[in-house]
Coordinates of C-alpha atoms and ligand atoms in Angstrom, one line a residue:
M463 CA 6.6 -63.5 72.8
K464 CA 3.3 -61.8 72.8
I465 CA 0.5 -62.3 75.3
I466 CA -3.2 -62.3 74.6
E467 CA -5.0 -62.1 77.9
V468 CA -8.5 -63.5 77.8
K469 CA -11.3 -63.8 80.4
D470 CA -11.5 -67.6 80.9
Y471 CA -11.0 -71.1 79.4
N472 CA -13.8 -70.6 76.9
E473 CA -12.4 -67.4 75.5
M474 CA -8.9 -69.0 75.3
S475 CA -10.4 -71.9 73.3
K476 CA -12.3 -69.6 71.0
K477 CA -9.3 -67.3 70.4
A478 CA -6.9 -70.2 69.7
A479 CA -9.4 -71.9 67.4
E480 CA -10.0 -68.6 65.5
Y481 CA -6.2 -68.2 65.0
M482 CA -5.9 -71.8 63.8
L483 CA -8.9 -71.5 61.5
N484 CA -7.5 -68.4 59.8
K485 CA -4.3 -70.4 59.0
I486 CA -6.3 -73.4 57.9
K487 CA -8.4 -71.3 55.5
S488 CA -5.7 -69.2 54.2
S489 CA -3.1 -71.9 53.3
T490 CA -3.0 -74.5 50.6
Q491 CA -0.8 -76.8 52.7
L492 CA -0.4 -76.6 56.4
N493 CA 1.5 -78.7 59.0
L494 CA -0.1 -78.3 62.4
G495 CA 1.6 -79.4 65.6
L496 CA -1.0 -80.6 68.1
A497 CA -1.2 -81.2 71.9
T498 CA -3.3 -83.3 74.1
G499 CA -4.3 -83.0 77.8
G500 CA -7.0 -80.8 79.3
T501 CA -5.9 -77.5 77.8
P502 CA -6.7 -78.0 74.1
K503 CA -10.0 -79.9 74.5
G504 CA -12.0 -76.7 74.2
V505 CA -10.0 -75.6 71.1
Y506 CA -10.9 -79.0 69.4
E507 CA -14.5 -78.5 70.4
E508 CA -14.5 -75.1 68.7
L509 CA -12.9 -76.6 65.5
I510 CA -15.5 -79.3 65.4
A511 CA -18.3 -76.8 65.9
D512 CA -16.9 -74.7 63.0
Y513 CA -16.6 -77.8 60.9
R514 CA -20.3 -78.7 61.5
L515 CA -21.3 -75.1 60.7
H516 CA -19.0 -74.2 57.8
Q517 CA -17.4 -77.5 56.6
T518 CA -13.9 -75.9 56.8
S519 CA -11.8 -78.5 55.1
Y520 CA -8.6 -80.2 56.5
T521 CA -7.7 -82.1 53.4
H522 CA -4.6 -79.9 52.9
V523 CA -3.5 -80.2 56.6
K524 CA -1.0 -82.6 58.1
T525 CA -0.9 -83.0 61.9
F526 CA 2.0 -84.0 64.2
N527 CA 1.3 -84.6 67.8
L528 CA 3.8 -83.7 70.5
D529 CA 3.9 -86.9 72.3
E530 CA 2.6 -90.4 73.2
Y531 CA 2.9 -92.7 76.3
I532 CA 5.1 -95.7 75.9
G533 CA 3.4 -99.0 76.2
L534 CA -0.2 -97.9 75.6
K535 CA -1.9 -99.5 72.5
K536 CA -3.5 -97.2 70.0
D537 CA -7.0 -98.3 71.2
D538 CA -6.2 -97.8 74.9
S539 CA -8.6 -95.1 76.1
N540 CA -5.7 -93.2 77.6
S541 CA -3.4 -93.2 74.5
Y542 CA -3.0 -89.9 72.8
F543 CA -3.9 -91.7 69.5
H544 CA -7.3 -92.4 71.0
Y545 CA -7.6 -88.9 72.5
M546 CA -6.9 -87.3 69.1
N547 CA -9.4 -89.5 67.3
E548 CA -12.1 -88.9 69.9
H549 CA -11.6 -85.2 70.4
L550 CA -10.8 -84.1 66.8
F551 CA -9.9 -86.4 63.9
K552 CA -13.1 -88.5 63.6
H553 CA -15.2 -85.3 63.6
I554 CA -13.5 -83.5 60.6
D555 CA -12.5 -84.4 57.1
I556 CA -8.9 -85.4 57.8
S557 CA -7.7 -88.8 56.6
L558 CA -5.8 -90.7 59.3
D559 CA -2.8 -91.0 57.1
Q560 CA -2.4 -87.2 57.2
T561 CA -2.1 -87.4 61.0
H562 CA 1.0 -88.4 62.9
I563 CA 1.6 -89.4 66.5
P564 CA 4.6 -91.3 67.8
L565 CA 3.8 -95.0 68.2
G566 CA 4.1 -95.9 71.9
T567 CA 4.1 -99.7 71.2
N568 CA 7.1 -99.8 68.9
E569 CA 9.6 -102.0 70.8
N570 CA 12.4 -100.1 69.0
T571 CA 11.7 -96.8 70.7
Q572 CA 15.0 -95.3 69.3
A573 CA 14.0 -96.1 65.7
E574 CA 10.5 -94.7 66.4
C575 CA 11.9 -91.4 67.6
E576 CA 14.2 -91.1 64.6
E577 CA 11.5 -91.9 62.2
Y578 CA 9.1 -89.4 63.8
E579 CA 11.7 -86.6 63.6
N580 CA 12.3 -87.5 60.0
K581 CA 8.6 -87.4 59.2
I582 CA 8.4 -83.8 60.5
I583 CA 11.5 -82.8 58.5
N584 CA 10.4 -84.5 55.3
A585 CA 7.0 -82.8 55.6
G586 CA 8.8 -79.4 55.6
G587 CA 8.6 -78.7 59.4
I588 CA 5.8 -77.5 61.5
D589 CA 4.0 -74.3 60.5
L590 CA 1.9 -73.8 63.7
Q591 CA 2.5 -75.7 66.9
I592 CA -0.1 -75.7 69.7
L593 CA 1.3 -76.1 73.2
G594 CA 0.0 -76.5 76.7
I595 CA 2.4 -76.1 79.6
G596 CA 3.1 -78.2 82.7
A597 CA 3.2 -76.7 86.1
N598 CA 6.9 -77.4 86.1
G599 CA 7.3 -75.7 82.7
H600 CA 7.4 -78.8 80.6
I601 CA 6.4 -78.5 77.0
G602 CA 5.6 -81.7 75.2
F603 CA 6.9 -84.1 77.8
N604 CA 10.2 -82.4 78.0
E605 CA 10.8 -82.2 81.7
P606 CA 13.1 -79.7 83.5
G607 CA 16.7 -80.4 82.7
T608 CA 16.0 -81.5 79.1
S609 CA 18.6 -80.1 76.6
F610 CA 17.3 -77.3 74.5
Q611 CA 19.0 -79.1 71.6
S612 CA 16.9 -82.3 72.0
R613 CA 15.0 -83.9 69.2
T614 CA 12.3 -86.5 69.4
H615 CA 13.3 -88.8 72.3
V616 CA 12.2 -91.1 75.1
V617 CA 11.6 -89.5 78.5
D618 CA 11.0 -90.6 82.0
L619 CA 8.0 -88.7 83.2
A620 CA 8.5 -86.6 86.3
A621 CA 6.5 -87.8 89.4
S622 CA 4.6 -84.4 89.4
T623 CA 3.6 -85.0 85.7
R624 CA 2.4 -88.5 86.4
E625 CA 0.4 -87.2 89.4
A626 CA -1.1 -84.4 87.3
N627 CA -2.1 -86.8 84.6
A628 CA -3.5 -89.5 87.0
R629 CA -6.8 -87.7 86.8
F630 CA -7.3 -89.3 83.3
F631 CA -6.5 -92.9 84.6
D632 CA -8.2 -95.2 87.2
R633 CA -5.1 -95.3 89.4
L634 CA -1.8 -93.4 89.6
E635 CA 0.0 -96.8 89.1
D636 CA -1.6 -97.0 85.7
V637 CA 0.0 -93.8 84.4
P638 CA 2.9 -94.9 82.2
K639 CA 6.4 -94.0 83.4
Q640 CA 7.8 -93.2 80.0
A641 CA 6.8 -91.3 76.9
I642 CA 8.1 -90.4 73.5
T643 CA 8.1 -86.6 72.9
M644 CA 9.2 -84.2 70.3
G645 CA 12.4 -82.6 71.6
I646 CA 12.7 -79.0 72.6
Q647 CA 14.6 -78.2 69.4
T648 CA 11.9 -79.9 67.4
I649 CA 9.3 -77.7 69.0
F650 CA 11.4 -74.6 68.8
Q651 CA 11.8 -75.0 65.0
S652 CA 8.1 -74.6 64.5
R653 CA 7.5 -71.4 62.4
E654 CA 4.8 -70.3 64.8
I655 CA 3.8 -71.4 68.3
L656 CA 0.6 -70.8 70.2
L657 CA 1.0 -71.6 73.9
L658 CA -2.3 -71.9 75.9
A659 CA -2.7 -71.6 79.6
S660 CA -5.8 -71.5 81.8
G661 CA -6.5 -71.5 85.5
K662 CA -4.8 -71.2 88.8
A663 CA -2.7 -74.4 88.3
K664 CA -0.7 -72.5 85.6
Q665 CA -0.1 -69.3 87.6
Q666 CA 3.4 -70.2 88.7
A667 CA 4.4 -71.5 85.3
M668 CA 3.2 -68.2 83.7
A669 CA 5.0 -66.1 86.2
E670 CA 8.2 -68.1 85.6
L671 CA 7.8 -67.9 81.8
F672 CA 7.4 -64.1 81.8
R673 CA 10.3 -63.6 84.3
G674 CA 12.2 -64.0 81.0
E675 CA 15.2 -66.0 82.2
V676 CA 16.0 -68.7 79.6
T677 CA 17.1 -71.8 81.3
E678 CA 16.9 -75.6 80.8
S679 CA 15.5 -76.0 84.3
F680 CA 12.3 -74.4 82.9
P681 CA 11.8 -75.9 79.4
A682 CA 9.2 -73.4 78.2
S683 CA 11.6 -70.5 78.9
I684 CA 13.2 -71.1 75.5
L685 CA 10.0 -69.6 74.0
N686 CA 11.3 -66.2 75.1
Q687 CA 13.8 -66.6 72.2
H688 CA 11.3 -67.8 69.6
P689 CA 10.4 -65.1 67.0
H690 CA 6.7 -66.0 66.6
T691 CA 5.2 -67.3 69.8
I692 CA 1.9 -66.1 71.1
V693 CA 0.7 -67.0 74.6
I694 CA -3.1 -67.0 75.0
A695 CA -3.8 -67.2 78.7
D696 CA -6.7 -66.4 80.9
E697 CA -6.9 -63.9 83.8
E698 CA -6.5 -66.5 86.4
A699 CA -3.4 -68.0 84.8
L700 CA -1.9 -64.5 84.4
Q701 CA -2.5 -63.3 87.9
G702 CA 0.9 -62.1 89.2
V703 CA 2.4 -61.7 85.8
K704 CA 3.8 -58.3 85.0
K705 CA 2.6 -57.5 81.5
T706 CA 5.3 -56.1 79.2
T707 CA 5.0 -53.8 76.3
N708 CA 4.8 -56.9 74.1
S709 CA 1.3 -57.6 75.5
I710 CA -1.5 -57.2 72.9
Ligands
F6R1272 C1 0.3 -82.8 75.9 C2 1.6 -82.3 76.4 C3 1.8 -81.7 77.7 C4 0.6 -80.9 78.2 C5 0.8 -80.3 79.6 C6 -0.4 -79.6 80.2 O1 0.4 -83.3 74.6 O2 2.5 -82.4 75.6 O3 2.9 -80.8 77.7 O4 0.3 -79.8 77.4 O5 1.1 -81.4 80.5 O6 -1.4 -80.5 80.4 P1 -2.9 -80.0 80.7 O7 -3.3 -79.3 79.4 O8 -3.7 -81.3 80.9 O9 -2.8 -79.1 81.9

């Protein structure tokens, strides 16, 4: 794991977008794994700004999102389908059939999970996965205790995760209790991973990640074993983290 320490959220977003744009421009085919939530919003703004300025094309890019809430319709303003359209897809030249997000309204959730996993495999796997991190170390919606061998599956969201995400909903009761998420193994098989973290709320998670112990009780810890993971985090998130020789 390498760390790139940046000043603040803005710089984190710019660095991550720059990294992604280099890949997008230098490849003829690219499978991008995408995240939602507060962390990547700035990255998507940078990608949109670049598109307006340079018309960087996404016609050769396929996207696979990490997760979706169960029970929210695509057009629900809190669905991740809606989030991705609003924050990225509708602003760039990607056709919606190149974009993939688990369907939270498929009543056969098991079939949905299997189909999603197969879509990733059939596309040749993920080249570059963008990740945020939960305060409890979750990646995707893989909460502490999830098997490192897990593939796309249904999860019960931790109370702390529902509380953290309640800021996007009118009321805590409106936050769905379940989601579909790529599994930890699905994420781990990405050829490259960019994990982003900004602000005080991520300090403990960063300290735990860089302590280096690999344990299912802290899902992101598996990234310590991933050959090509870069963490881009700001000064505030990295306060209290002892930088190793791997820092760049
Ligand atoms: C989002 C996702 C989650 C978030 C994490 C951090 O698709 O899978 O793991 O990355 O909950 O959320 P924010 O960025 O809102 O702090």
